[in-house]
Coordinates of C-alpha atoms and ligand atoms in Angstrom, one line a residue:
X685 CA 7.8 0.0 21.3
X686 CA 4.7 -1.6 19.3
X687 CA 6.4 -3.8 16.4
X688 CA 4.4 -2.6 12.7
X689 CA 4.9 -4.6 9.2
X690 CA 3.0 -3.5 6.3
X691 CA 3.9 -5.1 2.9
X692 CA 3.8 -3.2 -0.3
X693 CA 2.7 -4.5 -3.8
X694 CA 5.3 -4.4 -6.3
X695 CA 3.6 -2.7 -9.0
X696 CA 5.5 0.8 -9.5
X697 CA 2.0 2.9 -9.8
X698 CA 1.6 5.3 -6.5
X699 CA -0.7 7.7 -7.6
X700 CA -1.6 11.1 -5.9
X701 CA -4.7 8.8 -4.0
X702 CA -2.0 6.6 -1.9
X703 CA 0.3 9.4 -1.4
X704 CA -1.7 11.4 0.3
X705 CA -3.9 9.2 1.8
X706 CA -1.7 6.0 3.4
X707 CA 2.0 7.0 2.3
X708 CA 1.8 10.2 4.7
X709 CA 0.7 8.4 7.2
X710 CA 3.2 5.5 6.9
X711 CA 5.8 8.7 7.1
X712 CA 4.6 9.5 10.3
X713 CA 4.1 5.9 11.8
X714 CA 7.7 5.1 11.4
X715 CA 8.7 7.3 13.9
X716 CA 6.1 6.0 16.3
X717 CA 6.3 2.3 16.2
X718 CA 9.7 -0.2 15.3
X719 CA 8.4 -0.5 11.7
X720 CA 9.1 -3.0 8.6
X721 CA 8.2 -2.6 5.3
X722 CA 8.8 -5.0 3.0
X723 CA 8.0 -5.5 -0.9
X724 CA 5.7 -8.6 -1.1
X725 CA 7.4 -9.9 -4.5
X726 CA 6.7 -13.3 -3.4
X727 CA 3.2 -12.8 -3.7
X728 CA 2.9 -11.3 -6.9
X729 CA 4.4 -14.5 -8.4
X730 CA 0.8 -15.8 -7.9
X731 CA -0.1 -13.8 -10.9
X732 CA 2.6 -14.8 -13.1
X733 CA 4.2 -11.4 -13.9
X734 CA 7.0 -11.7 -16.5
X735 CA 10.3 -12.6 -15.5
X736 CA 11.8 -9.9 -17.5
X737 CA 9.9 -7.4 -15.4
X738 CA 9.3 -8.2 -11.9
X739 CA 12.8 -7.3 -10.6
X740 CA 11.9 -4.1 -12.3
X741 CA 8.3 -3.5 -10.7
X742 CA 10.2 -4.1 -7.1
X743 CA 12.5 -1.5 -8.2
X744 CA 10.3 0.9 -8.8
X745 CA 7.9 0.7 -5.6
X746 CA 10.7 0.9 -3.7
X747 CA 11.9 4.0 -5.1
X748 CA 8.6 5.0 -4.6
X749 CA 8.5 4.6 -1.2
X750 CA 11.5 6.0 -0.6
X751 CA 11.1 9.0 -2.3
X752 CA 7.7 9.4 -0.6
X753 CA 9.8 9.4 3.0
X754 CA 10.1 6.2 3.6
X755 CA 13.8 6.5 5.9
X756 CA 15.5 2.7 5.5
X757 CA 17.5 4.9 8.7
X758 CA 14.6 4.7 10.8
X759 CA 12.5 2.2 9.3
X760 CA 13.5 -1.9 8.2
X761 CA 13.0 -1.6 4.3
X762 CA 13.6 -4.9 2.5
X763 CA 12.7 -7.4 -0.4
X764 CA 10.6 -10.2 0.9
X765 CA 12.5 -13.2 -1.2
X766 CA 15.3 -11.6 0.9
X767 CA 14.1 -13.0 3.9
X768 CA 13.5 -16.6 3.2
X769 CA 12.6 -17.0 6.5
X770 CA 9.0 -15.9 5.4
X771 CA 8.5 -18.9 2.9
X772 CA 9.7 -21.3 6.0
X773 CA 6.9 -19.8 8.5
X774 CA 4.7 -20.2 5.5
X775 CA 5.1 -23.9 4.9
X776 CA 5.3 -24.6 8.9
X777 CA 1.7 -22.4 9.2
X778 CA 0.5 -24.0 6.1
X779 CA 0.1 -27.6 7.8
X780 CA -2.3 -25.9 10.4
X781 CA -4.7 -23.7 8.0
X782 CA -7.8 -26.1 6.3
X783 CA -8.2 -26.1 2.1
X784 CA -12.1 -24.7 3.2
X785 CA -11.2 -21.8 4.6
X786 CA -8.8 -20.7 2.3
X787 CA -11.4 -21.2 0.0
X788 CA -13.4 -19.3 1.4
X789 CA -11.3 -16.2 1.5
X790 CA -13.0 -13.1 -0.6
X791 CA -9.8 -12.5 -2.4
X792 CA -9.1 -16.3 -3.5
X793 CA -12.9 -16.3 -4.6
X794 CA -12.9 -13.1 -6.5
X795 CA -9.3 -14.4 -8.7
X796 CA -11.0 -18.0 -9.1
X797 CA -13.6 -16.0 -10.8
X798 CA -11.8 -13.1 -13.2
X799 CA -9.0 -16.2 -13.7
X800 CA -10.6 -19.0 -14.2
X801 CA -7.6 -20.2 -15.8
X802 CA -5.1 -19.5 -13.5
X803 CA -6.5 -21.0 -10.0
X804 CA -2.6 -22.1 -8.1
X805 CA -2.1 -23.0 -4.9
X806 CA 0.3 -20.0 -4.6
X807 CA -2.7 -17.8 -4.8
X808 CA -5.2 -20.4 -2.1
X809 CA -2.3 -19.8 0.3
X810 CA -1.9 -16.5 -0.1
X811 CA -3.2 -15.9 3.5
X812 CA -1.1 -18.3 4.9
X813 CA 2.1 -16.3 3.3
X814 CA 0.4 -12.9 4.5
X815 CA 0.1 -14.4 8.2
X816 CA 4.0 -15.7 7.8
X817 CA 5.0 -11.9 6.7
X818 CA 3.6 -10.5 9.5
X819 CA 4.0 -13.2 12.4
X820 CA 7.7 -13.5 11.4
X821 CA 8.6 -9.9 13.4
X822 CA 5.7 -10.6 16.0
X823 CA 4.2 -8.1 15.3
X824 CA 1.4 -6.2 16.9
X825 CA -0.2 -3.9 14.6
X826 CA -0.9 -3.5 10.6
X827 CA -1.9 -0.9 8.6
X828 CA -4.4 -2.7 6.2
X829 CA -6.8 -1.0 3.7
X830 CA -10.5 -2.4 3.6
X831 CA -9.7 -5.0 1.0
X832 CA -6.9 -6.5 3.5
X833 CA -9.0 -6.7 7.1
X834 CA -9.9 -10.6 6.1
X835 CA -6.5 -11.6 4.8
X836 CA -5.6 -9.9 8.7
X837 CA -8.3 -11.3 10.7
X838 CA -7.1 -15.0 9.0
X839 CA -3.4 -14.1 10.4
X840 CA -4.8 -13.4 13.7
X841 CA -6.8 -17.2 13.4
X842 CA -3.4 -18.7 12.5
X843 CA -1.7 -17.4 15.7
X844 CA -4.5 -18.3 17.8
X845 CA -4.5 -21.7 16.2
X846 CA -0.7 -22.2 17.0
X847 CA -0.7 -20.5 20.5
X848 CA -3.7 -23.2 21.3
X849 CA -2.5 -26.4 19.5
X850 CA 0.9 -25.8 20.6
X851 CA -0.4 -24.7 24.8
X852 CA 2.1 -21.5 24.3
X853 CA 1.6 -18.0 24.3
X854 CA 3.7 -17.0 21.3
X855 CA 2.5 -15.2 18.5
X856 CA 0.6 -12.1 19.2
X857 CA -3.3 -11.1 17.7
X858 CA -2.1 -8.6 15.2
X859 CA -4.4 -6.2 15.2
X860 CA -5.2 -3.3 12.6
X861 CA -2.9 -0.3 12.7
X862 CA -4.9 2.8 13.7
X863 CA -3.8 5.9 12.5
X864 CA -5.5 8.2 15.0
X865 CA -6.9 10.6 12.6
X866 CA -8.8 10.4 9.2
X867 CA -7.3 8.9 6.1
X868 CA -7.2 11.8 3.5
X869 CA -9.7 10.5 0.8
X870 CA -8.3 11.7 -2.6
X871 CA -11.1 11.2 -5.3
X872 CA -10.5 10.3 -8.4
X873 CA -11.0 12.8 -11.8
X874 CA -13.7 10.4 -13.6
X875 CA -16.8 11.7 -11.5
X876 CA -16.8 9.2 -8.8
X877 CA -15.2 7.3 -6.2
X878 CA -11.8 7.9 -4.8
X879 CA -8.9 7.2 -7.1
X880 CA -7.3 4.1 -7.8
X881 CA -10.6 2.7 -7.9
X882 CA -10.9 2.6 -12.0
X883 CA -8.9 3.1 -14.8
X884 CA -8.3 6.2 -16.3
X885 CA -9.0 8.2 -12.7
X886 CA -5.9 8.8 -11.2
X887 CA -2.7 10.8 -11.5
X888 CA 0.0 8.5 -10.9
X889 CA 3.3 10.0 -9.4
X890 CA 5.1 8.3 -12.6
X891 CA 3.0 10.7 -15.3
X892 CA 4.7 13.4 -17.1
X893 CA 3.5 17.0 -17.1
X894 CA 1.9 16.9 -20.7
X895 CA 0.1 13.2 -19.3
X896 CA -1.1 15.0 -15.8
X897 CA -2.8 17.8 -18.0
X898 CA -4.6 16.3 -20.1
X899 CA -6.2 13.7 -17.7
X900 CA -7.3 16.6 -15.7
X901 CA -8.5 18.8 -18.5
X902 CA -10.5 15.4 -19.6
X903 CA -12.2 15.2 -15.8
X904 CA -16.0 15.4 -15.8
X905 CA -17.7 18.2 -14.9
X906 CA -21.2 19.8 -15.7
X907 CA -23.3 22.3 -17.2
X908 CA -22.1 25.0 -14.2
X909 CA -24.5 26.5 -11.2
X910 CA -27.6 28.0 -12.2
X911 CA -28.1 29.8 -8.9
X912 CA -25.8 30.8 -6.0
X913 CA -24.6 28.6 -3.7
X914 CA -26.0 25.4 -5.3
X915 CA -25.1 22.4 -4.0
X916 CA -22.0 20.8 -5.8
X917 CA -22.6 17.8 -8.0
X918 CA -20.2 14.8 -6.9
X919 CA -17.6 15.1 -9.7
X920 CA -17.4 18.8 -8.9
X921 CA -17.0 18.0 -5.3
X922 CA -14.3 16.1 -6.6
X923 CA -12.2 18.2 -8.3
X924 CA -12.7 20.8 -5.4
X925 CA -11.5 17.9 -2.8
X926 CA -8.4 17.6 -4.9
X927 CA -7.7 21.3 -5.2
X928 CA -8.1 21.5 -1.4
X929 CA -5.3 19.6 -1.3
X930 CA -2.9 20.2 -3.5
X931 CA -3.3 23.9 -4.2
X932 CA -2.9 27.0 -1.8
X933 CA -5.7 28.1 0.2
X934 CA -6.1 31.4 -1.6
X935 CA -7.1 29.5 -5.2
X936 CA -9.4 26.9 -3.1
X937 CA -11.1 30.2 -2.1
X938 CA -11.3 31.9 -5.2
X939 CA -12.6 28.9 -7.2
X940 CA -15.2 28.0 -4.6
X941 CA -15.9 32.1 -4.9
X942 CA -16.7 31.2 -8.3
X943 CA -18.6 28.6 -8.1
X944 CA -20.9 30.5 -5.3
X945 CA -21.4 33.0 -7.8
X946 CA -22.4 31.2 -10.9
X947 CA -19.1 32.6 -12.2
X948 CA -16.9 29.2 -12.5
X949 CA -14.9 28.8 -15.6
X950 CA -14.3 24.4 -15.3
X951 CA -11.9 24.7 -17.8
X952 CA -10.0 27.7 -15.9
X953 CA -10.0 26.1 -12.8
X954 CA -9.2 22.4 -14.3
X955 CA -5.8 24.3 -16.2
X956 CA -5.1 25.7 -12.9
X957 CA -5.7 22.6 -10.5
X958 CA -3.1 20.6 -13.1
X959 CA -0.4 23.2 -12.5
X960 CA -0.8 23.0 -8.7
X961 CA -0.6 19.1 -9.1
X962 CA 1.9 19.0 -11.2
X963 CA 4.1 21.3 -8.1
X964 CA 3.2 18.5 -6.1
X965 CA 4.2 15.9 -8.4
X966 CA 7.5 17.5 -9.8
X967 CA 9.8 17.1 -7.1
X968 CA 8.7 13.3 -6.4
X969 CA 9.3 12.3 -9.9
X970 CA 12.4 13.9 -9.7
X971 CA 13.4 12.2 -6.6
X972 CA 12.1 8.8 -7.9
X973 CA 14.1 9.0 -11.1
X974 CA 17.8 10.4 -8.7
X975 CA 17.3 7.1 -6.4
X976 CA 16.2 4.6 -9.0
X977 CA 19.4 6.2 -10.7
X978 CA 21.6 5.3 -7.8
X979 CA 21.9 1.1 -8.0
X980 CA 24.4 1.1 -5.4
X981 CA 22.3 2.7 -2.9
X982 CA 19.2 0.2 -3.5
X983 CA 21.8 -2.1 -3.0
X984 CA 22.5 -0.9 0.4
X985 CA 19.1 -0.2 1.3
X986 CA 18.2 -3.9 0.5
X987 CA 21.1 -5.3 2.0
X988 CA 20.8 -3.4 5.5
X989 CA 17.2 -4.2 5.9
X990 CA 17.1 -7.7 5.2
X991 CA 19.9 -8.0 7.5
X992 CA 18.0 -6.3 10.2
X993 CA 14.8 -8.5 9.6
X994 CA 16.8 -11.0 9.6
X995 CA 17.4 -10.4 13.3
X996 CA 13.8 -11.0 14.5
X997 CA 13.2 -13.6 11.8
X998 CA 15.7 -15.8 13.0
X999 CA 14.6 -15.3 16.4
X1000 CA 11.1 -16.6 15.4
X1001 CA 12.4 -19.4 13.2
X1002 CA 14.4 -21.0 16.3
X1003 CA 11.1 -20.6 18.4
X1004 CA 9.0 -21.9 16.7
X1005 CA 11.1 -25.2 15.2
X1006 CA 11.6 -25.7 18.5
X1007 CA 8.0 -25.4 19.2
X1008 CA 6.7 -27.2 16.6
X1009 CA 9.6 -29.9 17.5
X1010 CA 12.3 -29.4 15.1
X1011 CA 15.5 -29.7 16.9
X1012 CA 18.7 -29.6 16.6
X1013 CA 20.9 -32.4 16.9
Ligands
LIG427 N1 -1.7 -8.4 0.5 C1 -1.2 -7.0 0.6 C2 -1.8 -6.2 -0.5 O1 -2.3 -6.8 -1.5 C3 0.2 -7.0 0.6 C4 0.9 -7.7 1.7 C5 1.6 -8.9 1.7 C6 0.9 -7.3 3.1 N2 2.0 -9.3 2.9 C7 1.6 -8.3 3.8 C8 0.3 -6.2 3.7 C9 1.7 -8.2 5.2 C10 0.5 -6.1 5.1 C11 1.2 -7.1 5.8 O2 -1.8 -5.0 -0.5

């Protein structure tokens, strides 16, 4: 069985875009590959979140996650810091990655430039960390958005690197996790783009009923057809796209009906579309608030999976001390 670690930022803010776009397909992977998931708090430390907070934020992602489907029965769910295992690799890996191209890394670029002010070595060897989360299990495949393909192409450098100055065949090329079918694409409510992208254009699966409405009653629409069957502007796409996914196939129909025929109401279909997502959303809130609820199981959850990783971290730590020549009296 192929070995899969994804990390998860700790910030607490799934909204309807990740849930049905990655989340449902993390669901599904767990049962096809010996998975880990782990919440990177480590790395948000690079951006200085209050003390008072971040135990918090990892709270909340992880009853995210759980509530979403992650199964800690079938899947190894844990807290990074847990496994300080990870910030070993990272220091051993550290002495073999160069200050240029860490520099050169999009991400380090892009924060040197909106945070001017905050340019730590955390966040330069971010990569290096990323590499050690993943190289720690061995693993072979990760599921990795756009904005993460570098930060994995730089792990599978590091490996190379090791396997070559080292003459051993040890870590793997992690390569990207392909999910075999299309990523849904959820848009987001301000016109364009999918959501996440900007403030302001997602539902999050945190929002009240009262919050969800009026962000969808505020989406942007237009004027209406003038003729049948005109071609949908992009924000009305949009809110179609959504609808197609989160309502039943009958209302889809009838809306797009609508539209055909000059007929639409936006504000009818916008008041129905919130309803539907608030269906959706109902039942995950509800499931979010009953775990985060339950301390004791978090507790276990944690506990059990960073035992587990512990396992193969351990296993990798003695290899690659010994490789490196670190050994035991
Ligand atoms: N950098 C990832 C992000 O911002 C989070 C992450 C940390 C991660 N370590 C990882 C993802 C290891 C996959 C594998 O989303």
């Amino acid at each position: 069985m192929k070995t899969v670690v994804s990390g998860i930022r700790p910030t607490g803010q799934l909204h309807l875009g990740n849930y049905f776009g990655a989340l449902k397909n993390f669901v599904k992977m767990q049962h096809d590959a010996r998975c880990y998931f782990f919440i990177a708090d480590y790395h948000s430390l690079t951006t200085h979140p209050d003390p008072e907070h971040l135990h918090g934020n990892v709270q909340n992602a992880l009853a995210e996650y759980l509530a979403a489907g992650l199964d800690p029965e079938v899947a190894t769910i844990y807290v990074q810091s847990d496994l300080p295992q990870t910030a070993e690799l990272s220091l051993l890996l550290s002495m073999h990655a160069y200050i240029g191209e860490l520099e050169r890394t999009a991400s380090f670029k892009e924060k040197v430039r909106k945070h001017p002010e905050n340019v730590n070595a955390g966040l330069l060897c971010y990569p290096v960390l990323m590499a050690s989360d993943i190289l720690i299990h061995r693993a072979d495949f990760v599921p990795v958005g756009k904005d993460q393909e570098q930060h994995l192409e730089m792990t599978r450098k590091f490996a190379r690197r090791f396997n070559t100055i080292y003459g051993v065949d040890y870590f793997p090329e992690s390569m990207p996790y392909n999910f075999g079918q299309e990523l849904t694409k959820v848009p987001g409510l301000d016109g364009s783009g999918k959501m996440g992208k900007s403030e302001g254009n997602g539902i999050y699966l945190a929002d009240t009923d009262e919050v969800i409405r009026k962000k969808v009653m505020k989406a942007v629409t237009d004027q209406g057809p003038t003729e049948p069957n005109q071609p949908m502007a992009e924000p009305i796409a949009n809110i179609f796209t959504i609808m197609k996914i989160v309502s039943p196939e009958d209302t889809y129909r009838f809306f797009l009906d609508k539209y055909n025929a000059c007929e639409i109401r936006y504000g009818d279909m916008k008041k129905q579309l919130a309803e539907d997502i608030i269906k959706v959303v109902t039942p995950i809130r509800d499931r979010i608030a009953e775990i985060k609820s339950r301390q004791g199981y978090l507790h276990e959850v944690v506990t059990a999976g960073a035992e587990r990783a512990r396992l193969s971290a351990d296993e990798t730590m003695r290899a690659v001390r010994e490789i490196m020549g670190i050994k035991p009296f």
